[in-house]
Amino acid sequence: MRTIKAIHKAAYHPIADLITYNPLPSARLRQIDPFIFLNHHGYQEYPRHNNGLPFGPHPHRGMETVTFILEGDIMHKDSGGHESVIEAGGIQWMTAGKGLIHAEVSSDKFKKEGGPLEILQLWVNLPAKFKMTEPRYIGLQKDEINTFSLEDGKVSVQLIAGQWEEQKGSFDTLFPISLSTVHLEKGSKLTKTIPAKENIFFYIVRGAAKVMGEEIPFRNLVEFNNDGEQLSFEANEDSVVILGHALPFNEPMVAQGPFVMNTQQEIVQAYQDYQAGKFGSWKG
């Protein structure tokens, strides 16, 4: 059985009027290789005629973003020509690779009508061999994502990437990685076999769970030791968990602003390339 190494409470870091909690990175935890960053926006209710999400055009290089839309919507646009509005229950997966500019804002409909919003964005590192890959973007709505039930319907798994027994994730990835959103009814239990050499990403979005026998409330990230293959948890109340796992890269990582590379010189080069217009042109 896996044992818990540490529990990391998400810190409150609001962005303008957007409620935001951030459990990774923190003063105690730099990364769970290859998972490197998580922002948890909301839950909150937006009034009518609001400004929506504040993430206007900005660059990225060397990593991927996975965006979970639990409530509300998000409109994506990037310098590669991709554009979409993904609604509640949907997922966005963007590979920044060698570099692009993108914006993540609310749709005109959401800004006009308001409503509930809860969105999480996870940054996944890219191994050195894929740092300069061609950028790509895929956005899938809720009904386009492989979702299945376990425990007599008490557990619902939205399989985003990787394998879960005979089930296959809805996104193809550059390297082996498993990522799911798991919805659990109060009292339901789940056990999953994960190779001991893989790192586990386990964040409680809503509710509370007993993880390896320890009571943990929502907005907490659980860090595990690599000492067993069985992960088990039980929902103390209706809960939502983001569960991922992958082999660590064990490579140097230099993260600065929107860029995640292997050396400081590569970071400097990223800024120079961005300023030279090599990330594509932005059309507002």
Coordinates of N, CA, C and O in Angstrom, one line a residue, residues 2 32-35 159 161-164 175-180 192-195 198-202 231 243-248:
R2 N 0.4 2.3 -0.7 CA 1.1 3.5 -0.7 C 1.0 4.2 0.7 O 0.0 4.1 1.3
I32 N 5.6 17.5 -8.3 CA 5.4 16.1 -8.2 C 5.7 15.6 -9.7 O 4.8 15.4 -10.4
D33 N 6.9 15.5 -10.0 CA 7.4 15.3 -11.3 C 6.6 14.2 -12.0 O 6.5 13.0 -11.5
P34 N 5.9 14.5 -13.2 CA 6.0 15.7 -14.0 C 4.9 16.7 -13.8 O 4.7 17.6 -14.7
F35 N 4.2 16.6 -12.7 CA 3.1 17.6 -12.4 C 3.8 18.8 -11.7 O 4.4 18.6 -10.6
L159 N -12.2 9.7 -17.7 CA -10.8 9.3 -18.0 C -10.3 10.2 -19.1 O -10.6 10.1 -20.3
A161 N -6.8 10.9 -19.8 CA -5.6 10.4 -20.5 C -5.2 9.1 -19.9 O -5.4 8.9 -18.7
G162 N -4.5 8.3 -20.6 CA -4.0 7.0 -20.1 C -5.0 5.9 -20.1 O -6.0 5.9 -20.8
Q163 N -4.7 4.9 -19.3 CA -5.5 3.7 -19.2 C -6.1 3.5 -17.8 O -5.4 3.8 -16.8
W164 N -7.3 2.9 -17.7 CA -7.8 2.5 -16.5 C -8.5 1.2 -16.7 O -9.5 1.1 -17.3
F175 N 3.7 11.5 -24.0 CA 4.4 10.5 -23.2 C 3.4 9.8 -22.3 O 2.3 10.4 -22.1
P176 N 3.6 8.6 -21.7 CA 2.6 7.9 -20.9 C 2.3 8.7 -19.7 O 3.1 9.0 -18.8
I177 N 1.0 9.0 -19.5 CA 0.5 9.7 -18.4 C -1.0 9.4 -18.2 O -1.7 9.2 -19.2
S178 N -1.4 9.2 -17.0 CA -2.8 8.9 -16.7 C -3.4 10.1 -15.9 O -2.7 10.6 -15.0
L179 N -4.6 10.5 -16.3 CA -5.2 11.7 -15.7 C -6.7 11.5 -15.7 O -7.3 11.2 -16.8
S180 N -7.4 11.7 -14.6 CA -8.8 11.5 -14.5 C -9.4 12.5 -13.5 O -8.7 13.0 -12.6
K192 N -7.1 1.6 -6.5 CA -6.5 1.6 -7.8 C -5.0 1.1 -7.7 O -4.3 1.5 -6.8
T193 N -4.6 0.3 -8.6 CA -3.3 -0.2 -8.6 C -2.4 0.7 -9.5 O -2.8 1.0 -10.7
I194 N -1.4 1.3 -9.0 CA -0.5 2.2 -9.7 C 1.0 1.7 -9.4 O 1.3 1.5 -8.3
P195 N 1.8 1.5 -10.5 CA 3.1 1.1 -10.3 C 3.9 2.0 -9.3 O 3.8 3.2 -9.3
E198 N 5.9 5.1 -10.3 CA 5.2 6.2 -10.8 C 4.8 7.2 -9.7 O 4.4 6.8 -8.6
N199 N 4.9 8.5 -10.0 CA 4.5 9.5 -9.0 C 3.0 9.7 -9.2 O 2.4 9.7 -10.3
I200 N 2.3 10.0 -8.0 CA 0.8 10.2 -8.0 C 0.5 11.6 -7.8 O 1.1 12.3 -6.9
F201 N -0.4 12.1 -8.5 CA -1.0 13.5 -8.3 C -2.4 13.3 -7.8 O -3.2 12.7 -8.5
F202 N -2.7 13.7 -6.6 CA -4.0 13.5 -6.0 C -4.4 14.8 -5.3 O -3.9 15.2 -4.3
L231 N -3.4 2.2 -4.1 CA -4.0 3.5 -3.6 C -5.4 3.3 -3.3 O -6.2 2.9 -4.1
L243 N -7.0 12.8 -10.2 CA -6.1 11.8 -9.9 C -5.2 11.6 -11.2 O -5.7 11.3 -12.3
G244 N -3.9 11.7 -11.0 CA -3.0 11.5 -12.1 C -1.8 10.6 -11.7 O -1.5 10.6 -10.5
H245 N -1.1 10.0 -12.6 CA 0.1 9.3 -12.3 C 1.0 9.2 -13.5 O 0.4 9.0 -14.6
A246 N 2.3 9.2 -13.3 CA 3.2 9.1 -14.4 C 4.6 8.8 -13.9 O 4.9 9.1 -12.7
L247 N 5.5 8.3 -14.7 CA 6.9 8.1 -14.4 C 7.5 9.5 -14.3 O 7.3 10.4 -15.2
P248 N 8.3 9.8 -13.3 CA 9.1 11.0 -13.3 C 10.1 11.1 -14.4 O 10.7 10.1 -14.8

